[in-house]
Short mmCIF file of C-alpha atoms and ligand atoms in Angstrom, two decimals:
data_model
loop_
_atom_site.label_atom_id
_atom_site.label_comp_id
_atom_site.label_asym_id
_atom_site.label_seq_id
_atom_site.Cartn_x
_atom_site.Cartn_y
_atom_site.Cartn_z
CA UNK A 8 0.00 0.00 0.00
CA UNK A 9 1.24 3.49 -0.88
CA UNK A 10 1.66 6.28 1.68
CA UNK A 11 -1.41 8.43 2.11
CA UNK A 12 -3.06 11.21 4.04
CA UNK A 13 -6.81 10.99 4.53
CA UNK A 14 -8.87 14.02 5.43
CA UNK A 15 -12.61 14.41 5.15
CA UNK A 16 -14.33 17.04 7.26
CA UNK A 17 -17.86 16.69 5.84
CA UNK A 18 -20.59 15.90 8.35
CA UNK A 19 -23.25 13.58 6.91
CA UNK A 20 -26.77 13.90 8.28
CA UNK A 21 -28.64 10.90 6.90
CA UNK A 22 -32.28 9.88 6.96
CA UNK A 23 -35.88 10.78 6.31
CA UNK A 24 -37.04 14.11 7.71
CA UNK A 25 -33.61 15.43 8.56
CA UNK A 26 -33.72 18.55 6.38
CA UNK A 27 -35.34 20.22 9.39
CA UNK A 28 -31.96 20.02 11.09
CA UNK A 29 -30.58 22.74 8.83
CA UNK A 30 -31.63 24.99 11.65
CA UNK A 31 -28.86 23.44 13.74
CA UNK A 32 -26.35 23.10 10.90
CA UNK A 33 -26.43 26.60 9.40
CA UNK A 34 -25.09 29.40 11.63
CA UNK A 35 -27.87 31.52 13.05
CA UNK A 36 -26.49 34.82 11.78
CA UNK A 37 -25.65 33.47 8.32
CA UNK A 38 -26.66 35.43 5.23
CA UNK A 39 -27.58 32.46 3.07
CA UNK A 40 -27.71 31.88 -0.67
CA UNK A 41 -29.68 28.78 -1.63
CA UNK A 42 -28.44 27.47 -4.97
CA UNK A 43 -30.55 25.06 -6.98
CA UNK A 44 -31.02 23.66 -10.48
CA UNK A 45 -34.17 23.68 -12.59
CA UNK A 46 -37.56 23.11 -11.03
CA UNK A 47 -37.17 19.64 -9.49
CA UNK A 48 -36.31 20.82 -5.97
CA UNK A 49 -39.26 23.18 -5.91
CA UNK A 50 -41.65 20.67 -7.46
CA UNK A 51 -40.93 17.87 -5.01
CA UNK A 52 -41.11 20.10 -1.96
CA UNK A 53 -37.43 19.95 -1.01
CA UNK A 54 -36.97 23.67 -1.42
CA UNK A 55 -39.97 24.46 0.79
CA UNK A 56 -38.62 22.19 3.51
CA UNK A 57 -35.22 23.86 3.30
CA UNK A 58 -36.76 27.33 3.52
CA UNK A 59 -38.88 26.34 6.51
CA UNK A 60 -35.84 24.92 8.31
CA UNK A 61 -33.85 28.12 7.81
CA UNK A 62 -36.56 30.05 9.67
CA UNK A 63 -35.86 33.73 10.18
CA UNK A 64 -32.41 33.77 8.61
CA UNK A 65 -31.58 36.18 5.78
CA UNK A 66 -32.08 33.94 2.72
CA UNK A 67 -31.68 34.61 -1.00
CA UNK A 68 -32.02 32.26 -3.97
CA UNK A 69 -30.09 31.46 -7.11
CA UNK A 70 -31.83 29.00 -9.46
CA UNK A 71 -31.05 27.73 -12.91
CA UNK A 72 -27.80 25.83 -12.39
CA UNK A 73 -27.87 23.44 -15.33
CA UNK A 74 -26.68 19.82 -15.52
CA UNK A 75 -22.94 20.05 -16.19
CA UNK A 76 -22.90 23.47 -14.54
CA UNK A 77 -21.57 26.29 -16.64
CA UNK A 78 -18.99 28.87 -15.70
CA UNK A 79 -21.18 31.50 -17.33
CA UNK A 80 -24.18 30.74 -15.08
CA UNK A 81 -22.07 30.30 -11.95
CA UNK A 82 -20.39 33.67 -12.42
CA UNK A 83 -23.83 35.28 -12.12
CA UNK A 84 -24.17 33.60 -8.74
CA UNK A 85 -20.72 34.90 -7.78
CA UNK A 86 -21.88 38.44 -8.66
CA UNK A 87 -25.01 38.00 -6.54
CA UNK A 88 -23.03 36.82 -3.52
CA UNK A 89 -20.69 39.79 -3.80
CA UNK A 90 -23.45 42.35 -4.42
CA UNK A 91 -25.68 41.13 -1.58
CA UNK A 92 -22.82 40.36 0.82
CA UNK A 93 -23.93 36.80 1.44
CA UNK A 94 -21.66 34.59 3.51
CA UNK A 95 -23.05 31.04 3.51
CA UNK A 96 -23.99 28.87 0.52
CA UNK A 97 -26.49 26.04 0.55
CA UNK A 98 -26.66 23.72 -2.47
CA UNK A 99 -30.00 21.95 -2.98
CA UNK A 100 -29.81 19.40 -5.77
CA UNK A 101 -27.60 16.87 -7.50
CA UNK A 102 -23.92 16.84 -8.35
CA UNK A 103 -24.22 19.76 -10.74
CA UNK A 104 -25.64 22.09 -8.11
CA UNK A 105 -23.13 20.99 -5.48
CA UNK A 106 -20.20 21.26 -7.90
CA UNK A 107 -21.44 24.67 -9.00
CA UNK A 108 -21.68 25.79 -5.37
CA UNK A 109 -18.09 24.68 -4.77
CA UNK A 110 -16.99 26.86 -7.65
CA UNK A 111 -18.97 29.85 -6.37
CA UNK A 112 -17.54 29.34 -2.87
CA UNK A 113 -14.00 29.43 -4.24
CA UNK A 114 -14.55 32.17 -6.83
CA UNK A 115 -16.13 34.89 -4.68
CA UNK A 116 -12.84 35.98 -3.12
CA UNK A 117 -10.46 34.50 -5.69
CA UNK A 118 -7.66 36.81 -6.70
CA UNK A 119 -7.44 36.94 -10.46
CA UNK A 120 -9.61 35.50 -13.20
CA UNK A 121 -11.89 32.84 -11.66
CA UNK A 122 -11.48 30.62 -14.73
CA UNK A 123 -7.95 30.19 -13.40
CA UNK A 124 -9.49 27.94 -10.71
CA UNK A 125 -10.21 25.38 -13.43
CA UNK A 126 -7.02 25.98 -15.39
CA UNK A 127 -4.90 25.25 -12.31
CA UNK A 128 -7.06 22.35 -11.12
CA UNK A 129 -7.89 24.25 -7.90
CA UNK A 130 -4.30 24.46 -6.67
CA UNK A 131 -4.36 28.25 -6.26
CA UNK A 132 -7.48 28.47 -4.12
CA UNK A 133 -6.58 30.07 -0.80
CA UNK A 134 -10.03 30.63 0.67
CA UNK A 135 -13.64 29.61 0.12
CA UNK A 136 -17.00 30.54 1.57
CA UNK A 137 -18.48 27.93 3.91
CA UNK A 138 -21.27 25.87 2.41
CA UNK A 139 -23.45 22.82 2.94
CA UNK A 140 -25.62 20.69 0.71
CA UNK A 141 -28.98 18.95 0.57
CA UNK A 142 -28.52 16.07 -1.86
CA UNK A 143 -31.37 15.00 -4.16
CA UNK A 144 -29.53 12.65 -6.56
CA UNK A 145 -27.16 9.87 -5.50
CA UNK A 146 -24.38 9.69 -8.08
CA UNK A 147 -21.34 11.91 -7.94
CA UNK A 148 -20.19 11.78 -4.32
CA UNK A 149 -19.78 15.56 -4.52
CA UNK A 150 -21.70 15.81 -1.22
CA UNK A 151 -18.70 14.40 0.63
CA UNK A 152 -15.66 15.28 -1.46
CA UNK A 153 -13.55 18.24 -2.49
CA UNK A 154 -13.91 17.90 -6.26
CA UNK A 155 -15.98 19.78 -8.80
CA UNK A 156 -16.38 19.85 -12.57
CA UNK A 157 -17.32 23.04 -14.43
CA UNK A 158 -17.96 23.66 -18.13
CA UNK A 159 -17.15 26.83 -20.02
CA UNK A 160 -19.88 26.89 -22.62
CA UNK A 161 -18.16 29.43 -24.85
CA UNK A 162 -15.22 27.12 -25.51
CA UNK A 163 -16.85 23.73 -24.75
CA UNK A 164 -14.27 23.12 -22.06
CA UNK A 165 -15.22 20.82 -19.16
CA UNK A 166 -12.53 20.74 -16.48
CA UNK A 167 -12.29 19.42 -12.91
CA UNK A 168 -10.80 21.16 -9.88
CA UNK A 169 -10.08 19.98 -6.37
CA UNK A 170 -9.17 21.66 -3.10
CA UNK A 171 -9.65 20.73 0.55
CA UNK A 172 -11.24 24.16 1.11
CA UNK A 173 -14.30 23.07 -0.88
CA UNK A 174 -15.39 20.09 1.15
CA UNK A 175 -19.01 20.75 2.17
CA UNK A 176 -19.30 21.50 5.90
CA UNK A 177 -22.27 19.18 5.97
CA UNK A 178 -24.57 17.30 3.62
CA UNK A 179 -28.12 16.26 4.39
CA UNK A 180 -29.08 12.99 2.70
CA UNK A 181 -32.80 12.30 2.85
CA UNK A 182 -33.45 9.22 0.68
CA UNK A 183 -37.15 10.10 0.27
CA UNK A 184 -36.07 13.14 -1.75
CA UNK A 185 -34.83 10.78 -4.46
CA UNK A 186 -38.26 9.20 -5.06
CA UNK A 187 -39.06 11.74 -7.77
CA UNK A 188 -35.96 11.05 -9.86
CA UNK A 189 -36.76 10.04 -13.43
CA UNK A 190 -35.49 6.52 -14.33
CA UNK A 191 -32.79 8.04 -16.54
CA UNK A 192 -31.25 9.88 -13.59
CA UNK A 193 -31.54 6.86 -11.27
CA UNK A 194 -29.68 4.76 -13.84
CA UNK A 195 -27.14 7.52 -14.45
CA UNK A 196 -26.41 7.64 -10.74
CA UNK A 197 -25.80 3.91 -10.50
CA UNK A 198 -23.47 3.98 -13.51
CA UNK A 199 -21.56 7.03 -12.24
CA UNK A 200 -20.99 5.49 -8.81
CA UNK A 201 -20.00 2.18 -10.42
CA UNK A 202 -17.40 3.87 -12.60
CA UNK A 203 -16.05 5.92 -9.68
CA UNK A 204 -15.31 2.65 -7.93
CA UNK A 205 -13.83 1.14 -11.09
CA UNK A 206 -11.48 4.12 -11.53
CA UNK A 207 -10.04 3.47 -8.06
CA UNK A 208 -10.13 -0.33 -8.09
CA UNK A 209 -9.50 -1.61 -11.62
CA UNK A 210 -5.84 -0.62 -11.81
CA UNK A 211 -3.10 -2.98 -10.60
CA UNK A 212 -2.70 -4.95 -7.35
CA UNK A 213 -1.29 -2.75 -4.58
CA UNK A 214 -1.48 -4.93 -1.48
CA UNK A 215 -4.50 -3.06 -0.20
CA UNK A 216 -7.01 -5.81 0.60
CA UNK A 217 -9.28 -3.58 2.68
CA UNK A 218 -9.70 -1.03 -0.12
CA UNK A 219 -10.23 -3.89 -2.58
CA UNK A 220 -12.89 -5.64 -0.55
CA UNK A 221 -14.58 -2.35 0.29
CA UNK A 222 -14.70 -1.54 -3.44
CA UNK A 223 -16.01 -5.02 -4.29
CA UNK A 224 -18.72 -4.67 -1.62
CA UNK A 225 -19.82 -1.35 -3.06
CA UNK A 226 -19.87 -2.75 -6.61
CA UNK A 227 -21.90 -5.82 -5.70
CA UNK A 228 -24.32 -3.65 -3.73
CA UNK A 229 -24.83 -1.44 -6.78
CA UNK A 230 -25.41 -4.50 -8.97
CA UNK A 231 -28.05 -5.69 -6.51
CA UNK A 232 -29.78 -2.38 -5.79
CA UNK A 233 -29.60 -0.55 -9.12
CA UNK A 234 -32.34 -2.61 -10.78
CA UNK A 235 -34.48 -2.49 -7.61
CA UNK A 236 -34.37 1.30 -7.48
CA UNK A 237 -35.84 1.30 -10.99
CA UNK A 238 -38.47 -1.39 -10.40
CA UNK A 239 -39.50 -0.34 -6.89
CA UNK A 240 -38.85 3.41 -6.77
CA UNK A 241 -40.54 4.10 -3.42
CA UNK A 242 -38.62 1.43 -1.52
CA UNK A 243 -36.94 3.41 1.27
CA UNK A 244 -34.28 0.85 2.10
CA UNK A 245 -33.23 0.49 -1.52
CA UNK A 246 -33.00 4.25 -1.97
CA UNK A 247 -31.21 4.73 1.34
CA UNK A 248 -28.57 2.12 0.63
CA UNK A 249 -28.06 3.36 -2.91
CA UNK A 250 -27.54 6.87 -1.62
CA UNK A 251 -24.92 5.76 0.87
CA UNK A 252 -23.10 3.61 -1.69
CA UNK A 253 -22.80 6.54 -4.09
CA UNK A 254 -21.39 8.72 -1.32
CA UNK A 255 -18.86 6.09 -0.23
CA UNK A 256 -17.83 5.49 -3.84
CA UNK A 257 -16.17 8.87 -4.02
CA UNK A 258 -15.56 10.26 -0.55
CA UNK A 259 -11.89 9.31 -0.73
CA UNK A 260 -11.95 6.24 1.47
CA UNK A 261 -11.60 3.47 -1.13
CA UNK A 262 -8.99 5.47 -3.03
CA UNK A 263 -6.46 5.90 -0.24
CA UNK A 264 -3.12 4.18 -0.68
CA UNK A 265 -3.99 2.71 -4.08
CA UNK A 266 -3.28 3.75 -7.68
CA UNK A 267 -6.12 5.55 -9.46
CA UNK A 268 -7.03 5.68 -13.12
CA UNK A 269 -9.65 8.37 -14.13
CA UNK A 270 -8.93 8.07 -17.87
CA UNK A 271 -12.54 7.04 -18.54
CA UNK A 272 -13.76 10.19 -16.82
CA UNK A 273 -11.42 12.52 -18.68
CA UNK A 274 -12.38 11.08 -22.08
CA UNK A 275 -16.04 11.16 -21.03
CA UNK A 276 -15.84 14.85 -20.08
CA UNK A 277 -14.84 15.70 -23.66
CA UNK A 278 -17.85 13.80 -25.03
CA UNK A 279 -20.21 15.73 -22.77
CA UNK A 280 -18.56 19.04 -23.60
CA UNK A 281 -18.79 18.55 -27.38
CA UNK A 282 -21.96 16.53 -27.72
CA UNK A 283 -24.02 17.13 -24.57
CA UNK A 284 -24.40 13.52 -23.43
CA UNK A 285 -25.12 12.98 -19.74
CA UNK A 286 -21.99 12.38 -17.67
CA UNK A 287 -22.96 8.77 -16.90
CA UNK A 288 -23.83 8.02 -20.52
CA UNK A 289 -20.27 8.90 -21.51
CA UNK A 290 -18.89 6.62 -18.80
CA UNK A 291 -21.08 3.71 -19.89
CA UNK A 292 -19.69 4.13 -23.41
CA UNK A 293 -16.03 4.60 -22.53
CA UNK A 294 -15.44 2.18 -19.62
CA UNK A 295 -15.95 -1.13 -21.48
CA UNK A 296 -13.75 0.04 -24.36
CA UNK A 297 -11.12 1.39 -21.97
CA UNK A 298 -10.94 -1.92 -20.06
CA UNK A 299 -10.67 -3.85 -23.31
CA UNK A 300 -7.87 -1.63 -24.64
CA UNK A 301 -5.86 -1.83 -21.42
CA UNK A 302 -6.64 -5.40 -20.43
CA UNK A 303 -2.97 -6.46 -20.23
CA UNK A 304 -1.94 -3.66 -17.85
CA UNK A 305 -5.05 -4.31 -15.77
CA UNK A 306 -4.91 -8.11 -15.96
CA UNK A 307 -4.47 -8.86 -12.25
CA UNK A 308 -7.32 -6.64 -11.13
CA UNK A 309 -9.61 -7.63 -14.01
CA UNK A 310 -9.27 -11.28 -13.00
CA UNK A 311 -9.99 -10.40 -9.38
CA UNK A 312 -12.99 -8.32 -10.49
CA UNK A 313 -14.25 -11.17 -12.68
CA UNK A 314 -14.15 -13.61 -9.81
CA UNK A 315 -15.17 -11.56 -6.81
CA UNK A 316 -17.71 -9.19 -8.36
CA UNK A 317 -19.21 -11.35 -11.12
CA UNK A 318 -18.46 -14.85 -9.79
CA UNK A 319 -16.68 -15.84 -13.01
CA UNK A 320 -14.37 -18.79 -12.43
CA UNK A 321 -14.74 -20.87 -15.60
CA UNK A 322 -12.48 -20.70 -18.63
CA UNK A 323 -8.97 -19.38 -19.10
CA UNK A 324 -7.79 -15.93 -18.12
CA UNK A 325 -8.69 -14.30 -21.44
CA UNK A 326 -12.19 -15.76 -21.34
CA UNK A 327 -12.78 -14.58 -17.79
CA UNK A 328 -11.63 -11.06 -18.63
CA UNK A 329 -13.81 -11.02 -21.74
CA UNK A 330 -16.78 -12.17 -19.72
CA UNK A 331 -16.22 -9.55 -17.01
CA UNK A 332 -16.18 -6.76 -19.58
CA UNK A 333 -19.32 -8.13 -21.23
CA UNK A 334 -21.05 -8.32 -17.84
CA UNK A 335 -20.12 -4.72 -17.13
CA UNK A 336 -21.56 -3.52 -20.44
CA UNK A 337 -24.68 -5.65 -20.00
CA UNK A 338 -25.24 -4.24 -16.52
CA UNK A 339 -25.22 -0.66 -17.83
CA UNK A 340 -27.52 -1.66 -20.71
CA UNK A 341 -29.88 -3.45 -18.30
CA UNK A 342 -30.35 -0.18 -16.47
CA UNK A 343 -31.25 1.51 -19.75
CA UNK A 344 -27.95 3.32 -20.26
CA UNK A 345 -26.67 2.73 -23.80
CA UNK A 346 -23.01 1.88 -24.24
CA UNK A 347 -22.11 2.83 -27.84
CA UNK A 348 -21.53 6.23 -29.42
CA UNK A 349 -23.78 5.11 -32.27
CA UNK A 350 -26.67 4.69 -29.80
CA UNK A 351 -26.50 8.47 -29.38
CA UNK A 352 -26.27 9.10 -33.14
CA UNK A 353 -22.55 9.80 -33.06
CA UNK A 354 -20.36 8.35 -35.80
CA UNK A 355 -16.67 8.00 -36.59
CA UNK A 356 -16.38 11.69 -37.48
CA UNK A 357 -16.55 12.61 -33.78
CA UNK A 358 -13.34 10.79 -32.84
CA UNK A 359 -10.72 13.20 -34.13
CA UNK A 360 -12.28 16.37 -32.64
CA UNK A 361 -12.51 14.58 -29.27
CA UNK A 362 -8.83 13.63 -29.46
CA UNK A 363 -8.02 17.26 -30.36
CA UNK A 364 -9.88 18.46 -27.26
CA UNK A 365 -7.97 16.01 -25.05
CA UNK A 366 -4.77 17.44 -26.49
CA UNK A 367 -5.89 21.03 -25.93
CA UNK A 368 -6.68 20.23 -22.30
CA UNK A 369 -3.39 18.46 -21.67
CA UNK A 370 -5.06 15.08 -21.22
CA UNK A 371 -2.16 13.31 -22.90
CA UNK A 372 -0.83 11.07 -20.11
CA UNK A 373 -3.83 9.55 -18.39
CA UNK A 374 -4.36 6.44 -16.29
CA UNK A 375 -2.65 4.75 -13.37
CA UNK A 376 0.55 4.32 -15.40
CA UNK A 377 0.26 7.72 -17.14
CA UNK A 378 0.53 5.81 -20.40
CA UNK A 379 -2.87 6.57 -21.89
CA UNK A 380 -1.62 8.93 -24.60
CA UNK A 381 -3.61 10.41 -27.44
CA UNK A 382 -3.08 7.34 -29.62
CA UNK A 383 -4.53 5.13 -26.89
CA UNK A 384 -7.50 7.45 -26.36
CA UNK A 385 -8.11 7.45 -30.12
CA UNK A 386 -8.20 3.63 -30.18
CA UNK A 387 -10.56 3.63 -27.20
CA UNK A 388 -12.89 6.11 -28.88
CA UNK A 389 -12.86 4.10 -32.10
CA UNK A 390 -13.82 1.05 -30.08
CA UNK A 391 -16.74 3.03 -28.60
CA UNK A 392 -18.45 3.36 -31.98
O1 NZQ B 406 -32.17 20.77 -12.53
P1 NZQ B 406 -33.23 20.05 -11.81
O2 NZQ B 406 -34.60 20.48 -12.15
O3 NZQ B 406 -32.98 20.03 -10.33
O4 NZQ B 406 -33.21 18.51 -12.33
C1 NZQ B 406 -32.08 17.66 -12.18
C2 NZQ B 406 -31.29 17.51 -13.45
O5 NZQ B 406 -32.07 17.74 -14.58
C3 NZQ B 406 -32.59 16.27 -11.91
N1 NZQ B 406 -32.85 15.98 -10.50
C4 NZQ B 406 -31.99 16.06 -9.46
N2 NZQ B 406 -32.58 15.63 -8.32
C5 NZQ B 406 -33.85 15.31 -8.65
C6 NZQ B 406 -34.03 15.53 -10.03
N3 NZQ B 406 -35.20 15.30 -10.65
C7 NZQ B 406 -36.22 14.81 -9.90
N4 NZQ B 406 -36.11 14.56 -8.58
C8 NZQ B 406 -34.94 14.78 -7.92
N5 NZQ B 406 -34.82 14.48 -6.62
O6 NZQ B 406 -31.55 15.44 -12.38
C9 NZQ B 406 -30.89 16.06 -13.47
C10 NZQ B 406 -29.40 15.82 -13.39
O7 NZQ B 406 -28.86 16.47 -12.27
P2 NZQ B 406 -27.28 16.62 -12.09
O8 NZQ B 406 -27.03 17.33 -10.81
O9 NZQ B 406 -26.70 17.21 -13.34
O10 NZQ B 406 -26.79 15.11 -12.04
P3 NZQ B 406 -25.58 14.45 -11.31
O11 NZQ B 406 -25.77 14.39 -9.85
O12 NZQ B 406 -25.38 13.19 -12.03
O13 NZQ B 406 -24.33 15.42 -11.57
C11 NZQ B 406 -23.59 15.38 -12.77
C12 NZQ B 406 -22.45 16.39 -12.70
O14 NZQ B 406 -21.50 16.02 -11.69
C13 NZQ B 406 -20.20 15.97 -12.24
C14 NZQ B 406 -20.46 15.58 -13.67
O15 NZQ B 406 -19.37 15.84 -14.50
C15 NZQ B 406 -21.67 16.42 -14.01
O16 NZQ B 406 -21.29 17.74 -14.33
N6 NZQ B 406 -19.35 15.07 -11.44
C16 NZQ B 406 -18.89 15.51 -10.24
C17 NZQ B 406 -18.04 14.77 -9.45
C18 NZQ B 406 -17.54 15.26 -8.16
N7 NZQ B 406 -17.84 16.47 -7.77
O17 NZQ B 406 -16.85 14.55 -7.45
C19 NZQ B 406 -17.56 13.46 -9.87
C20 NZQ B 406 -18.31 12.87 -11.02
O18 NZQ B 406 -17.42 12.05 -11.72
C21 NZQ B 406 -18.89 13.84 -11.98
O19 NZQ B 406 -17.89 14.16 -12.93
ZN1 ZN B 407 -18.37 10.53 -12.47
#
């Protein structure tokens, strides 16, 4: 196991009815900006519950944060916070709203051009406003991590940043708030969490059996619960466990002391930025092709995955790896998430512009061995057709 430092200051307040506890979690004198997305949080009553819990506090709103939050929209929120001298942010929504709130928190007092936050991957952030979240979509893990992904619409640039100053102070996870999710978003969430685990687990053996078994437990739980969340949407226990799995998939714990990949995510970001596919749709397309392309470098872990996650013990090594990749693709498809570029009406002409974007963004040495160069990414994308 590699050396590591683990730090996660986010308080999780989990369970039905716990939004009321915002009264305890948000400072009494806070001047609050509630940030939200489209209309879902208002329509399903989450926003009303949040407002009631905040009581007499000074509260303003910023709505309209879109999926794959844009720099352009978020900068309007930054202006509002500055103009109205607000000092506490509260994200109510999915990963996009929470990620957007992280950017706003860091940008309000950032010295220099706030786009620099993305260009430097968050390394130059020296302060951030305090914020919390009320999660309505289990998927990204943003509610308990210090990462965020923002898109600049003008240039179709989707970049991540990370900084310990943008961990949420707290996140309220009320599983009943996920009952209203459309099937597409439920499935997206399962796929996103699944691929987060894969990015931290499907690398090479690192003598970290606890992280491995934790990752395998999360994967098998997703395989069990994903279909149930779709077939029995008001099942509290299913929703609750799914929500906790998605949080644990990317709160840092399973990634400590082990190599990490993230090539699938970086290639996927370019597909979203150029063609507007949902984040999870891009992952469902890229992961099977990425595993196939890099099967030799990942051999040890792919065999372990085949056996422990999918119970595949018959056949030789190549057959077991093949079967594990097929099972992975079939699982995504069974949830209704398509796994080929052609399923989204994208053809071979999209490959070269995507490779160009990877080059522009410096994504030229990806993966746990830093050997996923542009030629490798091109082969992966061609295999995604
Ligand atoms: O905008 P509203 O009306 O709220 O509707 C949203 C949105 O259309 C809807 N929704 C959310 N909760 C709902 C609901 N509809 C009904 N009932 C509810 N309870 O769902 C749609 C998608 O929301 P979004 O927040 O975009 O989805 P998700 O949570 O999947 O977030 C995706 C974003 O997170 C980034 C992705 O790149 C993408 O931009 N990621 C962030 C990560 C992180 N911070 O660690 C890691 C991930 O890899 C990911 O990259
Ligand atoms: Zn993701």
